[in-house]
Coordinates of C-alpha atoms in Angstrom, one line a residue:
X244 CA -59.0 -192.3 -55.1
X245 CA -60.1 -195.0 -57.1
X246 CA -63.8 -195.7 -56.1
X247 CA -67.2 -194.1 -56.8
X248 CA -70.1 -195.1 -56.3
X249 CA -73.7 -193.7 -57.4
X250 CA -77.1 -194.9 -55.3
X251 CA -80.4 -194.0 -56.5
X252 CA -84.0 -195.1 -55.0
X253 CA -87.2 -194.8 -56.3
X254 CA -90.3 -195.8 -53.8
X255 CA -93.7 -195.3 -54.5
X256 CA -97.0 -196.8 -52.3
X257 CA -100.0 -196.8 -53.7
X258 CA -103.5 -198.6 -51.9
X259 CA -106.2 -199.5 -54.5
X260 CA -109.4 -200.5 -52.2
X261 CA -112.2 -202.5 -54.2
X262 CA -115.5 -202.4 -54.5
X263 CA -118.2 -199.9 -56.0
X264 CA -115.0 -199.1 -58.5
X265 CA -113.7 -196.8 -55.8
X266 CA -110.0 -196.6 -55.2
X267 CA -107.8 -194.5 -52.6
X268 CA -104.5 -193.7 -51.8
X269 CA -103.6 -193.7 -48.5
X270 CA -101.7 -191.2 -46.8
X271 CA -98.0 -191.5 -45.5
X272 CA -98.2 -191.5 -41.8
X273 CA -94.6 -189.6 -40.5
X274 CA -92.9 -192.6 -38.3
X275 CA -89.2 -191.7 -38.2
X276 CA -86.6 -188.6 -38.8
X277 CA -83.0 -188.6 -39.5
X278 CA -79.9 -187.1 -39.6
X279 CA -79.2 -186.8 -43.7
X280 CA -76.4 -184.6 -44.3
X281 CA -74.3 -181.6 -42.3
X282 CA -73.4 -183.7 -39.0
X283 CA -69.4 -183.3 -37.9
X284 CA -68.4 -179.9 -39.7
X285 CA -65.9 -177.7 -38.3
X286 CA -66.0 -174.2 -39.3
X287 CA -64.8 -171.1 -37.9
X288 CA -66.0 -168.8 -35.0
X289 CA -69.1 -166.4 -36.2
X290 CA -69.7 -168.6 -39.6
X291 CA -72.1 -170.3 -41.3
X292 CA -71.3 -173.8 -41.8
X293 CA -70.4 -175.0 -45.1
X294 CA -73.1 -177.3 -45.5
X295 CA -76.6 -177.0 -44.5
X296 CA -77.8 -179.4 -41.9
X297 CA -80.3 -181.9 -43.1
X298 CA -82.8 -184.2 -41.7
X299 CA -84.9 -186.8 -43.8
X300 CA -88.7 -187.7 -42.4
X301 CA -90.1 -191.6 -43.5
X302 CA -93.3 -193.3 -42.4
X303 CA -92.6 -196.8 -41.3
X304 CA -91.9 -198.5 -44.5
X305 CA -88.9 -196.1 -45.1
X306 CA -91.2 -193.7 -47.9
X307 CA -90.6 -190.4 -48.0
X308 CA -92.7 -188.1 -45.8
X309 CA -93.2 -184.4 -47.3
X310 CA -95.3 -181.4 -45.6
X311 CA -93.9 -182.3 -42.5
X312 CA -93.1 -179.6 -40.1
X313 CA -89.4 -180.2 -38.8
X314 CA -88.6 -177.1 -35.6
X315 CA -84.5 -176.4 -35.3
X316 CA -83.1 -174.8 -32.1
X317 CA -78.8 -174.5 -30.5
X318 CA -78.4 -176.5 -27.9
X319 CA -74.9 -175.5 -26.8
X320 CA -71.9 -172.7 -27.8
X321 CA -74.3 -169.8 -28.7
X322 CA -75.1 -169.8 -32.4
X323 CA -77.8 -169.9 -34.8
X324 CA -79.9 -172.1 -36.8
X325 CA -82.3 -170.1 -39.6
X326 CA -84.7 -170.9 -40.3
X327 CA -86.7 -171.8 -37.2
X328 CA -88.4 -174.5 -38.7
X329 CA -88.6 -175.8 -42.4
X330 CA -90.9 -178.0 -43.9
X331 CA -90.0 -181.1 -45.9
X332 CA -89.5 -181.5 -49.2
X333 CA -91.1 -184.3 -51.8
X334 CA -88.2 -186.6 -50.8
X335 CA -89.0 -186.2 -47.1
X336 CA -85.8 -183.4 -46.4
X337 CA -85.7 -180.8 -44.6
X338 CA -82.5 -178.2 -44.0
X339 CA -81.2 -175.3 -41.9
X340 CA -78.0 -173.3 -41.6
X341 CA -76.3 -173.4 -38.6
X342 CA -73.9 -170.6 -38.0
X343 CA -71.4 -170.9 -35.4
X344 CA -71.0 -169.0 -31.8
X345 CA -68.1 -167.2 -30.7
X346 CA -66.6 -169.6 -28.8
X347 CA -64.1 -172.5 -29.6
X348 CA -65.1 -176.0 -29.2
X349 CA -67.8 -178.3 -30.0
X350 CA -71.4 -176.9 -30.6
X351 CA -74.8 -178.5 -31.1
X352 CA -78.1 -177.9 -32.5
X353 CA -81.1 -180.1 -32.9
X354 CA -84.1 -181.5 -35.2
X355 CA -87.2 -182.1 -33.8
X356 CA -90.7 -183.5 -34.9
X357 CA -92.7 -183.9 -32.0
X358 CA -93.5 -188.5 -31.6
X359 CA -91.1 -189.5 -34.5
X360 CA -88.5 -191.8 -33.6
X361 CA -85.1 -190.6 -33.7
X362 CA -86.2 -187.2 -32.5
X363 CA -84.7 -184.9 -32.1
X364 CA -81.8 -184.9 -33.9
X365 CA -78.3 -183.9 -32.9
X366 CA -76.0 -182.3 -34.9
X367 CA -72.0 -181.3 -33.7
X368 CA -70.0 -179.5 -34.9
X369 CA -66.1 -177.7 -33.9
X370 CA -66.0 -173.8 -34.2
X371 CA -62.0 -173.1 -34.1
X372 CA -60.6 -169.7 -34.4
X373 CA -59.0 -167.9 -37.7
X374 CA -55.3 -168.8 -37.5
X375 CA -52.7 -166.9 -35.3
X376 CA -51.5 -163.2 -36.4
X377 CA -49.5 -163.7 -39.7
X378 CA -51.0 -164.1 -42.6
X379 CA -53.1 -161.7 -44.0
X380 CA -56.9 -162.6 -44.0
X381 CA -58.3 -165.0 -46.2
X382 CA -61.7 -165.3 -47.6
X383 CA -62.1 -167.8 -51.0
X384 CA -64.9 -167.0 -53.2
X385 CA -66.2 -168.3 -56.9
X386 CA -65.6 -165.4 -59.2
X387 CA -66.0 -167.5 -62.5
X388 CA -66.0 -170.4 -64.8
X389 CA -67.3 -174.1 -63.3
X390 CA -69.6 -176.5 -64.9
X391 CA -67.9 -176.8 -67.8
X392 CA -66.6 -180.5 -68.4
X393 CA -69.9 -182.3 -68.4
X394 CA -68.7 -185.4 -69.6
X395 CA -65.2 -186.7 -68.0
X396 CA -64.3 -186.3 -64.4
X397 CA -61.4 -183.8 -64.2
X398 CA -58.0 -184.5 -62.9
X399 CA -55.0 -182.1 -62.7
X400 CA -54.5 -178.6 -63.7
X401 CA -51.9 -176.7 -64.6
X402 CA -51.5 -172.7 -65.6
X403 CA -49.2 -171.0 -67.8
X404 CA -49.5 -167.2 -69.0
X405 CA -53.0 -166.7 -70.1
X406 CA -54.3 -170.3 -71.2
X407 CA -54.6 -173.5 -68.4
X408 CA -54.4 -177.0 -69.4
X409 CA -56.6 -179.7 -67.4
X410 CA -56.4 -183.6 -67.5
X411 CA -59.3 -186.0 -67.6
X412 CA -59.8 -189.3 -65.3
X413 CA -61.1 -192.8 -66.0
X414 CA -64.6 -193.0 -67.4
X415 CA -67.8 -190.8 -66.5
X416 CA -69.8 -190.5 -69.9
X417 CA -66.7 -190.6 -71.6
X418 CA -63.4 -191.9 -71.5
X419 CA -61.0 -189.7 -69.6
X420 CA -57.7 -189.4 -72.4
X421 CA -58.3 -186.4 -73.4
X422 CA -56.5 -183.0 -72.3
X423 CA -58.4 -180.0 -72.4
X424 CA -57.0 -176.7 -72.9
X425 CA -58.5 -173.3 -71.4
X426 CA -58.3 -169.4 -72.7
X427 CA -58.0 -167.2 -69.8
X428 CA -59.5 -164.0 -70.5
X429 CA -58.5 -160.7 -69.2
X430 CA -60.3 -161.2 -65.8
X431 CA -59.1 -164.3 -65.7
X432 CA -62.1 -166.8 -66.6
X433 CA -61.5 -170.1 -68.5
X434 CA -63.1 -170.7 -71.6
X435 CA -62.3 -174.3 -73.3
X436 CA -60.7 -173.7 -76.5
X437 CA -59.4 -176.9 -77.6
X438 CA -59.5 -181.0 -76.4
X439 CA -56.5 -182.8 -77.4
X440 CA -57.0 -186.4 -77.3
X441 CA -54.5 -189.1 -76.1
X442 CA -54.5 -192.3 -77.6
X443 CA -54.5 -195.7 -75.7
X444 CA -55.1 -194.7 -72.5
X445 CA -57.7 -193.9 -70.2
X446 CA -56.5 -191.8 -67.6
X447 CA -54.8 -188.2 -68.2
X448 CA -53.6 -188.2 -64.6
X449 CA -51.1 -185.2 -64.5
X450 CA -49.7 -182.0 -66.6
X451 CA -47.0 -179.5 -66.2
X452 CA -46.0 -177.0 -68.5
X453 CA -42.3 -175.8 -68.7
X454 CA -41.2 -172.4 -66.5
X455 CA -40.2 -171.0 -70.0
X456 CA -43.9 -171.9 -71.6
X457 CA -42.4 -174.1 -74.2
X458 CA -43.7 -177.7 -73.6
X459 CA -46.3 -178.9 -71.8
X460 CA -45.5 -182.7 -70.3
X461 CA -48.2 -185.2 -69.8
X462 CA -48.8 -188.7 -67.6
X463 CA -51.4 -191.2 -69.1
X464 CA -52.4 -194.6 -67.4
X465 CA -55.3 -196.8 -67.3
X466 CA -54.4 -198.1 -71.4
X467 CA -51.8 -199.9 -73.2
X468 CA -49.5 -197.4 -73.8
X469 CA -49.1 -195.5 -70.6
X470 CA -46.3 -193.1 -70.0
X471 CA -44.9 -189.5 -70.1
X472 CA -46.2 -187.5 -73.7
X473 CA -44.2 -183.8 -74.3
X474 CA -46.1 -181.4 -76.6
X475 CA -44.7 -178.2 -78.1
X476 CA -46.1 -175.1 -77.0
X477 CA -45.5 -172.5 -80.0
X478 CA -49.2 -171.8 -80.4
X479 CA -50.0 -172.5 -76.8
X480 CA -54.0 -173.2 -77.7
X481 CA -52.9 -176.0 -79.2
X482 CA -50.4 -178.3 -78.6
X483 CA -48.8 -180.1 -80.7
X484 CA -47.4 -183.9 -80.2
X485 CA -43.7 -184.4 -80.1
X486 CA -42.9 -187.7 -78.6
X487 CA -43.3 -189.6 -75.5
X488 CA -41.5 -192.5 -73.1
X489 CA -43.7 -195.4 -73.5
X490 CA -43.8 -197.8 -70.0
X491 CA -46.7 -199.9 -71.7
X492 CA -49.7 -200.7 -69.9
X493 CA -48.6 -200.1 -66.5
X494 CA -48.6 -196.2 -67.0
X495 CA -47.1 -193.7 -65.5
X496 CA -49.2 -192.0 -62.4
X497 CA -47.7 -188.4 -62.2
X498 CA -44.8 -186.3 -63.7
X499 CA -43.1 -183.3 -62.3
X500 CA -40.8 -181.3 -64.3
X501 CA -37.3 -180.2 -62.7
X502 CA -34.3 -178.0 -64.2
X503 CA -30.5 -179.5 -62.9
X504 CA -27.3 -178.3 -64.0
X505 CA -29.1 -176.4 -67.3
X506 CA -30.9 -179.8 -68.2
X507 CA -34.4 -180.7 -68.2
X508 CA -36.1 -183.5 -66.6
X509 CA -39.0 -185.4 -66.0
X510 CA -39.4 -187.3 -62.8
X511 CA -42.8 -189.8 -63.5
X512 CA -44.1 -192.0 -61.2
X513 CA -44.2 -195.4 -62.8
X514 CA -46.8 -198.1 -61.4
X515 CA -46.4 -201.6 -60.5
X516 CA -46.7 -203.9 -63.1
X517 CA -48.3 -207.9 -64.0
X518 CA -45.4 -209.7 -65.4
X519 CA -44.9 -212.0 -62.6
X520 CA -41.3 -211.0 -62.3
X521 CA -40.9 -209.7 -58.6
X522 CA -38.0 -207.5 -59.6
X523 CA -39.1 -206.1 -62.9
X524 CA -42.8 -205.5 -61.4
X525 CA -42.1 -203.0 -58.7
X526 CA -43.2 -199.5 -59.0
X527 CA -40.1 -197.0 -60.0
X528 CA -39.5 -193.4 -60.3
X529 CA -38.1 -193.0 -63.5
X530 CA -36.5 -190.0 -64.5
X531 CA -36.0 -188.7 -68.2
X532 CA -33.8 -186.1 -69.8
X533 CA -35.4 -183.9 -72.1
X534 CA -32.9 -182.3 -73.6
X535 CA -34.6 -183.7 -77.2
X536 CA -38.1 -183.1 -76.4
X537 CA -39.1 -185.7 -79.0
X538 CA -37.2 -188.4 -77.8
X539 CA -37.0 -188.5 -74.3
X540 CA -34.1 -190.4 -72.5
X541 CA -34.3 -192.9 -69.9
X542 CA -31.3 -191.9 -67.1
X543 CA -32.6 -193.5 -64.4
X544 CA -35.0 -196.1 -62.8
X545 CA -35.2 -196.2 -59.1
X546 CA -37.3 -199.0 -57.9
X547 CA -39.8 -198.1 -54.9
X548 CA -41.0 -201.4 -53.2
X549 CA -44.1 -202.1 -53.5
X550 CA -46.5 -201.2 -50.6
X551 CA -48.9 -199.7 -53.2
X552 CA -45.6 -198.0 -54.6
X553 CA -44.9 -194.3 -55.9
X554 CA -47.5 -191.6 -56.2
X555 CA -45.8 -188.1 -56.7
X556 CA -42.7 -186.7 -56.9
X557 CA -42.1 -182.8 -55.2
X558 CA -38.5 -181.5 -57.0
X559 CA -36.6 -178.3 -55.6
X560 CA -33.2 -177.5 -54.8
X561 CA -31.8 -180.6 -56.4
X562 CA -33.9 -182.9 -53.7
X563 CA -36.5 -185.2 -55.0
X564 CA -39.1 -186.0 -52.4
X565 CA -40.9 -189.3 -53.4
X566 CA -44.1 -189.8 -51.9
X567 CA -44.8 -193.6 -51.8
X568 CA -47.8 -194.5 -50.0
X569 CA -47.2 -196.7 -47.2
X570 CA -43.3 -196.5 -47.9
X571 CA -43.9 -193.1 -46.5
X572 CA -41.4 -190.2 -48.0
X573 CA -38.8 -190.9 -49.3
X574 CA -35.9 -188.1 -49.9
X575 CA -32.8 -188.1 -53.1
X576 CA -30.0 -186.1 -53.5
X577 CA -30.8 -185.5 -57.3
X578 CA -28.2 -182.9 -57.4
X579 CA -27.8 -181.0 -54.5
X580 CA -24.5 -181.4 -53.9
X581 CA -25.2 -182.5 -50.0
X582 CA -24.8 -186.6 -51.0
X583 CA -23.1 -186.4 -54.4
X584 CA -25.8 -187.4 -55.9
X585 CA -27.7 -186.5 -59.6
X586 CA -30.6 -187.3 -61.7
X587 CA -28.7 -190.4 -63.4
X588 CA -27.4 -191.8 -59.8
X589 CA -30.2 -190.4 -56.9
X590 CA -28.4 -191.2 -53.6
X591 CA -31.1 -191.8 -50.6
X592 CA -30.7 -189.1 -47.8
X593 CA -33.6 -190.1 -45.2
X594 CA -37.2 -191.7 -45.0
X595 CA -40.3 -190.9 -43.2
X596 CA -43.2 -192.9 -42.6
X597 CA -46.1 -190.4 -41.2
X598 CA -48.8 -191.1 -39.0
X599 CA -51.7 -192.9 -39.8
X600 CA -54.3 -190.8 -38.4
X601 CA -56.8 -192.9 -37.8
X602 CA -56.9 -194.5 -41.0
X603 CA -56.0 -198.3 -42.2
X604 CA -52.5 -197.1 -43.5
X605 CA -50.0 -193.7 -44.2
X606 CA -51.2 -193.3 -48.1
X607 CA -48.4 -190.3 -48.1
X608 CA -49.5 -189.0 -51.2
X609 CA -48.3 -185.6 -52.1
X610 CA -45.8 -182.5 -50.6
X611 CA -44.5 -179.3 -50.9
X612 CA -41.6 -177.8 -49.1
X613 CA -42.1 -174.9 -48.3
X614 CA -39.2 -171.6 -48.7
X615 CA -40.7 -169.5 -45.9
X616 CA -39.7 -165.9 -47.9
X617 CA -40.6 -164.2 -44.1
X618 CA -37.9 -166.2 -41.7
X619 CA -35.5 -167.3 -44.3
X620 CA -36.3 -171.1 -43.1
X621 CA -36.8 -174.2 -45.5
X622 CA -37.8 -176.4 -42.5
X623 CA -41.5 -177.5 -43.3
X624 CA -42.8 -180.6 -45.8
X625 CA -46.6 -180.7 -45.9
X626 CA -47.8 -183.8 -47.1
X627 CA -51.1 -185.3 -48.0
X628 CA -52.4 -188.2 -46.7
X629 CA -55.1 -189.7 -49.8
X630 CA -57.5 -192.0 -47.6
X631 CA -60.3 -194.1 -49.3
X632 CA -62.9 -192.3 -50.7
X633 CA -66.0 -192.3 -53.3
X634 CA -66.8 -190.1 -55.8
X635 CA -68.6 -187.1 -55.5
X636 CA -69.5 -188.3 -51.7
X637 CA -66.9 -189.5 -49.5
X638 CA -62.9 -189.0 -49.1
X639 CA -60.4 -189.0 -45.9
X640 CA -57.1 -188.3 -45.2
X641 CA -55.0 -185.3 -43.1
X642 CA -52.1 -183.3 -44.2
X643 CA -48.9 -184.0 -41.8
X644 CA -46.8 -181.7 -41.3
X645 CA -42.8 -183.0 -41.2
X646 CA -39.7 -180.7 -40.0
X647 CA -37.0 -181.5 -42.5
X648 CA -34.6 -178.5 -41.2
X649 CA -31.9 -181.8 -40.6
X650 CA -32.9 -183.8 -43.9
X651 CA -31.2 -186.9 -43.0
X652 CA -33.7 -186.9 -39.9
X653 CA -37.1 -185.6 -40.7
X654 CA -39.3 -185.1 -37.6
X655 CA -43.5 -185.2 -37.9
X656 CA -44.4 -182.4 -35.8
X657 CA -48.1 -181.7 -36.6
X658 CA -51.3 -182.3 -38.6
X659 CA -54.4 -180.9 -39.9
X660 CA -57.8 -182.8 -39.7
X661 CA -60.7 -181.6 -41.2
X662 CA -63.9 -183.6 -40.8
X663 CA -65.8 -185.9 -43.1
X664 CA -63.1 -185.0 -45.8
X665 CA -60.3 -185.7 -47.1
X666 CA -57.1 -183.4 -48.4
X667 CA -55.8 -184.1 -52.3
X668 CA -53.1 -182.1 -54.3
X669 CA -51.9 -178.4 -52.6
X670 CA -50.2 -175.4 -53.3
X671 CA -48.5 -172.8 -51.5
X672 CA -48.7 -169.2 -51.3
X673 CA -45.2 -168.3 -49.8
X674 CA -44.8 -164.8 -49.7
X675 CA -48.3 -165.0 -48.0
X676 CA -47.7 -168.1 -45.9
X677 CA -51.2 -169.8 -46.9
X678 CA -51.7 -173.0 -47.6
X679 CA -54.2 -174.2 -50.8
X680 CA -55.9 -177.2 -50.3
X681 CA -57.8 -179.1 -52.4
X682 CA -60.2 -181.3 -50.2
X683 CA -62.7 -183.5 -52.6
X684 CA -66.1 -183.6 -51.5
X685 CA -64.9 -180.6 -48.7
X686 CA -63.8 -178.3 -52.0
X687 CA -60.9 -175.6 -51.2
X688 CA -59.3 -174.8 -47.9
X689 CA -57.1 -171.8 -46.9
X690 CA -54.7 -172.8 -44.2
X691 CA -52.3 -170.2 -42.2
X692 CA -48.9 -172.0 -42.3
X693 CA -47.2 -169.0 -40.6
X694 CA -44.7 -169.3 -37.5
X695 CA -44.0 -172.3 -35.8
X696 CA -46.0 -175.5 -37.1
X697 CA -46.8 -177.9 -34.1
X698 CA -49.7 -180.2 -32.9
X699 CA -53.0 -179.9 -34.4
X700 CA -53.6 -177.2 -36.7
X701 CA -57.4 -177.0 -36.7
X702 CA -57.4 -173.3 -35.1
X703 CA -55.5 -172.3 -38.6
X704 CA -58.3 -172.8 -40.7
X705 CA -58.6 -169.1 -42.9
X706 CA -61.2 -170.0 -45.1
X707 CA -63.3 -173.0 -47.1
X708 CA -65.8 -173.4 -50.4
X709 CA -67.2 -175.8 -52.1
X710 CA -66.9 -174.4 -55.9
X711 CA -69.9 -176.4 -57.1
X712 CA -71.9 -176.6 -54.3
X713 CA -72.5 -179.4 -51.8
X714 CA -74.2 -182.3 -54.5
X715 CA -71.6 -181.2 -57.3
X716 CA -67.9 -180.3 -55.6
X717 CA -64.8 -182.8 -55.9
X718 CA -62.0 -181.0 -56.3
X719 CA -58.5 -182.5 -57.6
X720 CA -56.1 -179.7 -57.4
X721 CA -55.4 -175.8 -57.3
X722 CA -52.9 -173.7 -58.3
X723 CA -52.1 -170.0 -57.5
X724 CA -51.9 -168.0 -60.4
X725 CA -52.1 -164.3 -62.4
X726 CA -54.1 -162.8 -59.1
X727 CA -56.3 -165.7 -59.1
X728 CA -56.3 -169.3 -57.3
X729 CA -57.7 -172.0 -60.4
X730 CA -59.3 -175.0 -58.5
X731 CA -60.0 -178.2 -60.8
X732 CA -62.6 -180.3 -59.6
X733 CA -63.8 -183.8 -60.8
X734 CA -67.1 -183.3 -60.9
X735 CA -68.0 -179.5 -62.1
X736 CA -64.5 -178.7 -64.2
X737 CA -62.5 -175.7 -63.6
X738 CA -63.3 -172.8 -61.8
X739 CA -61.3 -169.4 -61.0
X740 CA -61.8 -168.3 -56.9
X741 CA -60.8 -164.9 -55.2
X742 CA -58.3 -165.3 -52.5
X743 CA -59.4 -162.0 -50.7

């Protein structure tokens, strides 16, 4: 996601008549109403909708119309809307909830202002069922933290013990190289405790602390001295610097820490470069040893062609999966054992382009393969599709769903849509069998991953919020941990949810 966009309008009308030192203002005359927000949800049987459903009244030179009495009403699958009617605001908006029926399937309810143009208005949305017996239920809820990084937009998130460190992302008020570093008290709620700044860069794209809790490893971009940073973690409130892989101003997009043969290494997604040189441009994943935390070794550089290039890198079992955008996935023996290969000589097992969707190209963004603890079976890779997006507003993208039982011949055997948003980075509750979503401007979605995986997944939905509510929810990431599920959003910070 590398867009935003913010819009503001201001419109006044004023009429000053002459004569006699009289003046008036003329009142707005209602011409028009519109759909504003809330149209193409899905939610599940019995709910309320996540967003309210919003109309915006104008006279005819497109002012805002307030006072004006806007009547709701279902037209089709047996819900309710609540209020009846609502009357609009000083910007000319009006709202109601719209909680689904108990059926499956597209439902509708309606707008109306009797002789404005556009009326009434008709809003759709899908009601799907809670997923299939497995899983236990799932409902997410805010239990604490939230608005608490006013000035940066948030990036990724990672939690260790009883502190969580979050990264920072281009510029909002201020520049986004700084890490900030979280106290998780004894129920669990963040309190920012420390900022560690970064120098020369501007993005602090990705963080992962060690399983041990010894370092925490860092990818910076956006500067002129991108590339992976490793801190020591003896006081774990404050980290403390102790040497980095510099890739210059190119920068390193993500890093994901993996443990082969007793050795410790990064695997960071290097981006393309502006030399000229064809060859020496392309993206790479390089891969580090970090055996000497302060001076991390170069063991490898695997070139990834250029079709955007490498995003993400999912390590477990000795298999990288490199997730490269239009490239599709991309899967390495990194020591395995199945192709002979290691972290200094990755040998290529398969590759998988997923489907589009829809929209203008794969993006395959992210993944996790999921150990099913239930059946025993390693046989699904989710991966996220990152479509265009802005800001706070808009995103796209599905998760795909790819049966890598035979590795040397993954098979794409179903998806999950959700509308008007798009998914980012997940995580995965196994023993559970519920998929953590983070979906931008949609917020957090539960997903029942149980059983057989095929077709479209819609009906699987278990739960959705929006941490910061509908004008102040873009969420990056999530991560399952200590009881609670963290979720780090760009706009409102990090928040702790309830999974139950």
């Amino acid at each position: 996601m590398t867009s935003r966009h913010f819009g503001w309008w201001l419109a006044a009308l004023a009429v000053v008549g002459c004569g006699g030192g009289d003046s008036t203002v003329q009142p707005i005359v209602p011409s028009t109403i519109a759909q504003s927000a809330g149209m193409d949800q899905t939610g599940v049987v019995g709910s309320a909708l996540a967003d309210s459903l919003t109309v915006r009244v104008t006279d005819s030179q497109g002012n805002p119309a307030p006072n004006v009495t806007v009547t709701w009403s279902v037209l089709s699958g047996d819900g309710t809307v609540s209020p009846g009617s609502s009357i609009t605001d000083a910007n000319g908006v009006a709202s109601a909830l719209f909680t689904l029926g108990p059926a499956e399937g597209p439902q509708q309810a309606q707008a109306a202002v009797a002789g404005l143009t556009g009326s009434p208005v008709v809003f759709t949305a899908t009601a799907v069922m809670t997923g299939p017996p497995g899983p236990p239920g799932t409902v997410l809820s805010v239990v604490a933290g939230g608005n608490n990084v006013p000035h940066r937009f948030s990036s990724d998130l990672w939690v260790h013990g009883n502190y969580a460190y979050t990264g920072t992302w281009g510029f909002r008020d201020e520049l986004g190289n700084v890490l900030n570093v979280w106290s998780l008290g004894a129920a669990g709620a963040p309190t920012l405790v420390d900022t560690v700044t970064v120098p020369d860069i501007g993005t602090l794209s990705d963080d992962q602390v060690t399983d041990d809790g010894s370092l925490l490893v860092l990818s910076g971009e956006s500067g002129s001295d991108g590339g992976i940073y490793v801190y020591g973690l003896s006081d774990p409130a404050h980290p403390s610097f102790l040497g980095m892989a510099s890739v210059g101003a190119r920068g390193v997009h993500t890093v994901s820490l993996s443990t082969i043969n007793g050795h410790l290494y990064a695997f960071a997604a290097m981006n393309p470069g502006f030399s000229g040189n064809a060859t020496e441009d392309k993206p790479a994943l390089m891969i580090y040893d970090l055996s000497n935390p302060s001076s991390p070794t170069l063991v490898h550089r695997e070139p990834i062609e250029p079709n955007y290039g490498i995003h993400d890198t999912y390590v477990r079992d000795g298999l990288a999966f490199v997730f490269a955008w239009d490239e599709g996935v991309i899967i390495y023996d990194v020591g395995n054992g199945m192709k002979g290969g290691s972290p200094s000589a990755p040998a290529k097992i398969s590759q998988l382009v997923t489907a589009t969707d829809g929209a203008i190209s794969p993006s395959v963004h992210n993944g996790w393969w999921f150990h099913n603890p239930v059946t025993g079976e390693k046989k699904y890779l989710f991966i996220g599709q990152e479509g265009l997006g802005v800001i706070g507003s808009q995103s796209s993208g599905d998760i795909h769903v790819v049966d890598v039982s035979d590795l040397a011949h993954p098979t794409e055997v179903a998806f999950f849509h959700l509308n008007g948003a798009g998914t980012h980075n997940f995580w995965v509750d196994e023993a559970r069998q519920v998929l953590y979503a983070a979906y931008y401007n949609a917020g957090v979605i539960a997903l029942d991953i149980s059983g057989t995986l095929s077709g479209n997944l819609s009906s699987r939905l278990l739960s959705q919020v929006k941490p910061g509510g509908s004008k102040n929810t873009y969420t990056w990431g999530v991560q399952l941990a200590n009881g609670s599920l963290y979720a780090i959003d760009m706009l409102s910070g990090l928040w702790q949810l309830k999974t139950e």
